[in-house]
Amino acid sequence: MTSRRARRGAAILALCLGLVAAASATGCSAFGGQVHRSAAADGPGRAAAPEPRRSPSVVMFLGDSYTVGDRGVGPETTYASATGRLLGWQVVVGGRGGTGFVARGGGPHSFLGHFENQLGWRPAPDMLIVSGGHNDWRYPAPQVAAAAHLLLERARQRWPGTHILLVGPLWGNDTPPPGAVAVQGALKNLAGQLGIPFVDPIGERWITGDRPAGTGNAAQFIKRDRTHPNEAGHRYLATRLAADLKRLGLDHPVRKD
């Protein structure tokens, strides 16, 4: 009887050892009905590699007083900086109030000169956003488009891998004069010709109504000058721009090598 039990025990032990050996050979172990991948299958001392950490996008803005700020609104509180905070960018703001693609605002430079002096000498950003046309509404639209073309091509040549976005005129109410509408259309057509994404604040009716009449969102977001946004207005404009950037797939731009 004892010999029979001994032989049976030896057979069971051999079977168990065979199963363990087979499991080890496949790199798996079976316990509690679950199959677990063996650490040995990944090789000695290997651990899962952490996902690479993405650096914040570097985005430069070039524009007029809507972009750089005006009385009571500094550059750190304009829609440009507010957009950067919403999307986690590093932002550089350039330009000057009263200027445009043609307009010089009483100074020596239009947008092209401000690009060269303030931005163009810097290392290439991930994206350049050019926002203007408001101060150009008194100039012929073809002249404005030609000046914008020169600026955009200069930026492309300087930074070949940088994304470029063109933003049309911003306006303080929903009834811009015919000259502003003409500039808006000319810039939109130019962007299409150059294959550059275009954001259209007038066409998208970012600002509605009129501040003095107390109508639309202008009553809440535009200052008494009927032109410039207050701080709340800049934050609102940032949400509109951020939404368009997400739609265009440019909310986290990466410069192309």
Short mmCIF file of C-alpha atoms in Angstrom, two decimals:
data_model
loop_
_atom_site.label_atom_id
_atom_site.label_comp_id
_atom_site.label_asym_id
_atom_site.label_seq_id
_atom_site.Cartn_x
_atom_site.Cartn_y
_atom_site.Cartn_z
CA MET A 1 0.00 0.00 0.00
CA THR A 2 2.80 2.38 0.96
CA SER A 3 4.68 1.65 -2.26
CA ARG A 4 1.55 2.30 -4.31
CA ARG A 5 0.98 5.68 -2.58
CA ALA A 6 4.62 6.61 -3.08
CA ARG A 7 4.42 5.87 -6.79
CA ARG A 8 1.19 7.90 -7.08
CA GLY A 9 2.76 10.87 -5.24
CA ALA A 10 5.82 10.75 -7.45
CA ALA A 11 3.63 10.79 -10.57
CA ILE A 12 1.66 13.81 -9.33
CA LEU A 13 4.88 15.65 -8.46
CA ALA A 14 6.31 14.95 -11.90
CA LEU A 15 3.13 16.23 -13.55
CA CYS A 16 3.22 19.47 -11.52
CA LEU A 17 6.87 20.02 -12.33
CA GLY A 18 6.10 19.50 -16.01
CA LEU A 19 3.33 22.09 -15.93
CA VAL A 20 5.54 24.62 -14.17
CA ALA A 21 8.30 24.04 -16.71
CA ALA A 22 5.89 24.50 -19.61
CA ALA A 23 4.51 27.69 -18.11
CA SER A 24 8.00 29.09 -17.57
CA ALA A 25 8.95 28.30 -21.15
CA THR A 26 6.09 30.46 -22.48
CA GLY A 27 6.97 33.37 -20.23
CA CYS A 28 3.67 33.17 -18.34
CA SER A 29 2.54 31.92 -14.95
CA ALA A 30 -0.87 30.65 -13.96
CA PHE A 31 -2.13 31.43 -10.48
CA GLY A 32 -5.70 31.82 -9.25
CA GLY A 33 -7.09 31.28 -12.73
CA GLN A 34 -5.32 34.45 -14.11
CA VAL A 35 -2.48 34.63 -16.58
CA HIS A 36 0.25 37.17 -15.84
CA ARG A 37 3.08 38.25 -18.09
CA SER A 38 6.42 37.34 -16.58
CA ALA A 39 8.87 40.15 -15.89
CA ALA A 40 11.51 37.96 -17.53
CA ALA A 41 9.68 38.27 -20.85
CA ASP A 42 10.64 41.96 -21.00
CA GLY A 43 14.27 41.18 -20.37
CA PRO A 44 16.30 41.76 -17.23
CA GLY A 45 15.99 45.20 -15.65
CA ARG A 46 13.64 46.63 -18.30
CA ALA A 47 10.77 48.88 -17.22
CA ALA A 48 7.98 50.51 -19.20
CA ALA A 49 9.30 53.71 -20.79
CA PRO A 50 7.49 56.88 -19.65
CA GLU A 51 5.62 58.84 -22.30
CA PRO A 52 7.68 61.76 -23.62
CA ARG A 53 6.80 65.08 -22.02
CA ARG A 54 5.58 67.62 -24.59
CA SER A 55 7.04 71.11 -24.28
CA PRO A 56 4.61 74.05 -24.44
CA SER A 57 4.14 75.48 -27.92
CA VAL A 58 5.89 78.79 -28.57
CA VAL A 59 3.45 81.13 -30.34
CA MET A 60 4.10 84.70 -31.48
CA PHE A 61 1.37 87.27 -32.10
CA LEU A 62 1.71 90.34 -34.30
CA GLY A 63 -1.04 92.91 -34.24
CA ASP A 64 -2.50 96.27 -33.30
CA SER A 65 -3.96 97.56 -30.02
CA TYR A 66 -6.35 94.61 -29.84
CA THR A 67 -3.28 92.40 -29.57
CA VAL A 68 -0.76 94.51 -27.63
CA GLY A 69 -3.27 96.37 -25.44
CA ASP A 70 -4.45 99.94 -25.06
CA ARG A 71 -5.26 102.31 -22.21
CA GLY A 72 -6.23 100.26 -19.17
CA VAL A 73 -5.44 96.90 -20.79
CA GLY A 74 -1.85 95.70 -20.78
CA PRO A 75 -0.35 93.10 -23.12
CA GLU A 76 -0.56 90.49 -20.38
CA THR A 77 -4.37 90.76 -20.34
CA THR A 78 -5.17 90.96 -24.07
CA TYR A 79 -6.81 88.12 -25.97
CA ALA A 80 -3.35 87.04 -27.17
CA SER A 81 -2.02 86.35 -23.69
CA ALA A 82 -5.39 84.98 -22.56
CA THR A 83 -5.35 82.49 -25.45
CA GLY A 84 -1.89 81.39 -24.40
CA ARG A 85 -3.10 80.75 -20.87
CA LEU A 86 -6.09 78.77 -22.11
CA LEU A 87 -3.98 76.53 -24.34
CA GLY A 88 -0.80 76.32 -22.26
CA TRP A 89 1.43 78.17 -24.72
CA GLN A 90 4.51 80.30 -24.28
CA VAL A 91 3.48 83.58 -25.92
CA VAL A 92 5.47 86.46 -27.39
CA VAL A 93 3.39 89.52 -28.31
CA GLY A 94 4.56 92.05 -30.91
CA GLY A 95 3.09 95.00 -32.77
CA ARG A 96 1.82 98.46 -31.90
CA GLY A 97 -1.51 100.21 -31.43
CA GLY A 98 -2.82 102.09 -34.44
CA THR A 99 -0.83 100.06 -36.94
CA GLY A 100 -1.79 97.57 -39.61
CA PHE A 101 -0.54 96.02 -42.80
CA VAL A 102 -0.39 99.54 -44.29
CA ALA A 103 -1.25 101.86 -41.40
CA ARG A 104 1.68 103.14 -39.32
CA GLY A 105 -0.29 104.68 -36.47
CA GLY A 106 1.79 107.86 -36.43
CA GLY A 107 5.02 105.89 -36.18
CA PRO A 108 7.65 104.80 -38.69
CA HIS A 109 6.52 101.20 -39.13
CA SER A 110 3.61 99.11 -40.28
CA PHE A 111 3.30 95.42 -39.38
CA LEU A 112 6.27 94.46 -41.57
CA GLY A 113 8.62 96.78 -39.70
CA HIS A 114 7.35 95.58 -36.33
CA PHE A 115 7.82 91.99 -37.44
CA GLU A 116 11.44 92.65 -38.33
CA ASN A 117 12.24 94.70 -35.22
CA GLN A 118 10.34 92.72 -32.59
CA LEU A 119 9.91 89.14 -33.77
CA GLY A 120 11.74 88.15 -36.93
CA TRP A 121 15.20 87.99 -35.35
CA ARG A 122 14.10 85.47 -32.74
CA PRO A 123 14.38 81.68 -33.01
CA ALA A 124 11.56 80.18 -35.05
CA PRO A 125 8.33 79.70 -33.05
CA ASP A 126 5.87 76.88 -33.50
CA MET A 127 3.27 79.33 -34.84
CA LEU A 128 2.91 82.98 -35.84
CA ILE A 129 -0.53 84.58 -35.56
CA VAL A 130 -0.96 87.81 -37.51
CA SER A 131 -4.08 89.70 -36.46
CA GLY A 132 -4.95 92.97 -38.13
CA GLY A 133 -6.77 95.06 -40.67
CA HIS A 134 -8.81 97.18 -38.27
CA ASN A 135 -6.63 100.24 -38.79
CA ASP A 136 -6.37 99.65 -42.55
CA TRP A 137 -10.04 100.16 -43.33
CA ARG A 138 -9.42 103.61 -44.87
CA TYR A 139 -6.89 102.19 -47.35
CA PRO A 140 -7.80 100.43 -50.61
CA ALA A 141 -8.32 96.74 -49.93
CA PRO A 142 -5.95 95.63 -52.74
CA GLN A 143 -3.17 97.72 -51.20
CA VAL A 144 -3.79 96.12 -47.80
CA ALA A 145 -3.76 92.64 -49.32
CA ALA A 146 -0.49 93.33 -51.15
CA ALA A 147 1.17 94.51 -47.93
CA ALA A 148 -0.16 91.48 -46.06
CA HIS A 149 1.16 89.20 -48.81
CA LEU A 150 4.65 90.69 -48.45
CA LEU A 151 4.61 90.20 -44.67
CA LEU A 152 3.34 86.63 -44.77
CA GLU A 153 5.88 85.60 -47.41
CA ARG A 154 8.65 87.23 -45.39
CA ALA A 155 7.62 85.23 -42.34
CA ARG A 156 7.50 82.01 -44.38
CA GLN A 157 11.00 82.61 -45.74
CA ARG A 158 12.36 83.45 -42.30
CA TRP A 159 10.76 80.47 -40.54
CA PRO A 160 9.98 77.76 -43.12
CA GLY A 161 8.68 75.26 -40.57
CA THR A 162 6.50 77.65 -38.58
CA HIS A 163 2.71 77.45 -38.80
CA ILE A 164 1.11 80.77 -39.78
CA LEU A 165 -2.45 81.87 -38.98
CA LEU A 166 -4.10 85.03 -40.30
CA VAL A 167 -6.86 86.68 -38.25
CA GLY A 168 -9.04 89.26 -39.97
CA PRO A 169 -10.11 92.63 -38.55
CA LEU A 170 -11.61 92.78 -35.08
CA TRP A 171 -14.42 95.28 -34.63
CA GLY A 172 -16.20 96.77 -31.63
CA ASN A 173 -19.73 96.27 -32.98
CA ASP A 174 -21.52 94.18 -35.57
CA THR A 175 -21.82 96.93 -38.21
CA PRO A 176 -18.29 97.62 -39.47
CA PRO A 177 -17.96 100.22 -42.26
CA PRO A 178 -17.72 99.12 -45.89
CA GLY A 179 -13.97 99.71 -45.91
CA ALA A 180 -13.47 97.24 -43.06
CA VAL A 181 -15.63 94.65 -44.81
CA ALA A 182 -13.57 95.12 -47.98
CA VAL A 183 -10.33 94.57 -46.05
CA GLN A 184 -11.85 91.51 -44.39
CA GLY A 185 -12.71 90.01 -47.76
CA ALA A 186 -9.33 90.83 -49.28
CA LEU A 187 -7.44 89.19 -46.41
CA LYS A 188 -9.67 86.13 -46.52
CA ASN A 189 -9.04 85.73 -50.25
CA LEU A 190 -5.30 86.18 -49.75
CA ALA A 191 -5.20 83.50 -47.07
CA GLY A 192 -6.97 81.12 -49.44
CA GLN A 193 -4.47 81.85 -52.21
CA LEU A 194 -1.51 81.24 -49.90
CA GLY A 195 -2.99 78.18 -48.21
CA ILE A 196 -2.89 79.88 -44.82
CA PRO A 197 -5.68 79.24 -42.27
CA PHE A 198 -7.92 82.27 -41.77
CA VAL A 199 -10.00 83.21 -38.74
CA ASP A 200 -12.79 85.71 -39.44
CA PRO A 201 -14.04 87.59 -36.33
CA ILE A 202 -16.40 89.79 -38.36
CA GLY A 203 -17.83 86.90 -40.35
CA GLU A 204 -18.20 84.77 -37.22
CA ARG A 205 -19.82 87.68 -35.33
CA TRP A 206 -17.54 87.54 -32.35
CA ILE A 207 -18.93 90.92 -31.28
CA THR A 208 -22.64 91.61 -31.61
CA GLY A 209 -24.75 94.71 -31.04
CA ASP A 210 -23.40 98.09 -29.97
CA ARG A 211 -22.13 99.42 -26.64
CA PRO A 212 -24.01 102.78 -26.58
CA ALA A 213 -27.27 101.07 -27.54
CA GLY A 214 -26.76 98.47 -24.84
CA THR A 215 -27.33 95.66 -27.32
CA GLY A 216 -25.61 92.34 -27.99
CA ASN A 217 -22.47 91.26 -26.20
CA ALA A 218 -20.83 94.61 -26.99
CA ALA A 219 -22.59 96.04 -23.94
CA GLN A 220 -20.65 93.60 -21.78
CA PHE A 221 -17.33 93.29 -23.59
CA ILE A 222 -16.55 96.65 -25.29
CA LYS A 223 -15.27 99.79 -23.55
CA ARG A 224 -16.87 103.21 -23.80
CA ASP A 225 -14.72 104.05 -26.82
CA ARG A 226 -16.95 101.61 -28.79
CA THR A 227 -13.82 100.02 -30.20
CA HIS A 228 -11.62 98.16 -27.74
CA PRO A 229 -12.53 95.21 -25.54
CA ASN A 230 -12.34 95.46 -21.77
CA GLU A 231 -10.55 92.72 -19.83
CA ALA A 232 -13.66 90.53 -19.82
CA GLY A 233 -13.96 91.11 -23.55
CA HIS A 234 -10.39 89.99 -24.15
CA ARG A 235 -11.03 86.81 -22.18
CA TYR A 236 -14.12 86.20 -24.29
CA LEU A 237 -12.21 86.79 -27.53
CA ALA A 238 -9.62 84.28 -26.33
CA THR A 239 -12.31 81.60 -25.98
CA ARG A 240 -13.48 82.27 -29.55
CA LEU A 241 -9.96 82.13 -30.95
CA ALA A 242 -9.13 78.99 -28.96
CA ALA A 243 -12.26 77.29 -30.34
CA ASP A 244 -11.23 78.13 -33.91
CA LEU A 245 -7.69 76.92 -33.27
CA LYS A 246 -8.99 73.60 -32.00
CA ARG A 247 -11.21 73.30 -35.07
CA LEU A 248 -8.17 73.92 -37.27
CA GLY A 249 -5.99 71.50 -35.32
CA LEU A 250 -3.65 74.32 -34.26
CA ASP A 251 -4.31 74.41 -30.52
CA HIS A 252 -0.99 72.64 -29.87
CA PRO A 253 1.14 73.57 -32.90
CA VAL A 254 4.56 72.03 -33.40
CA ARG A 255 7.04 73.58 -35.78
CA LYS A 256 7.92 71.36 -38.72
CA ASP A 257 11.61 70.49 -39.10
#
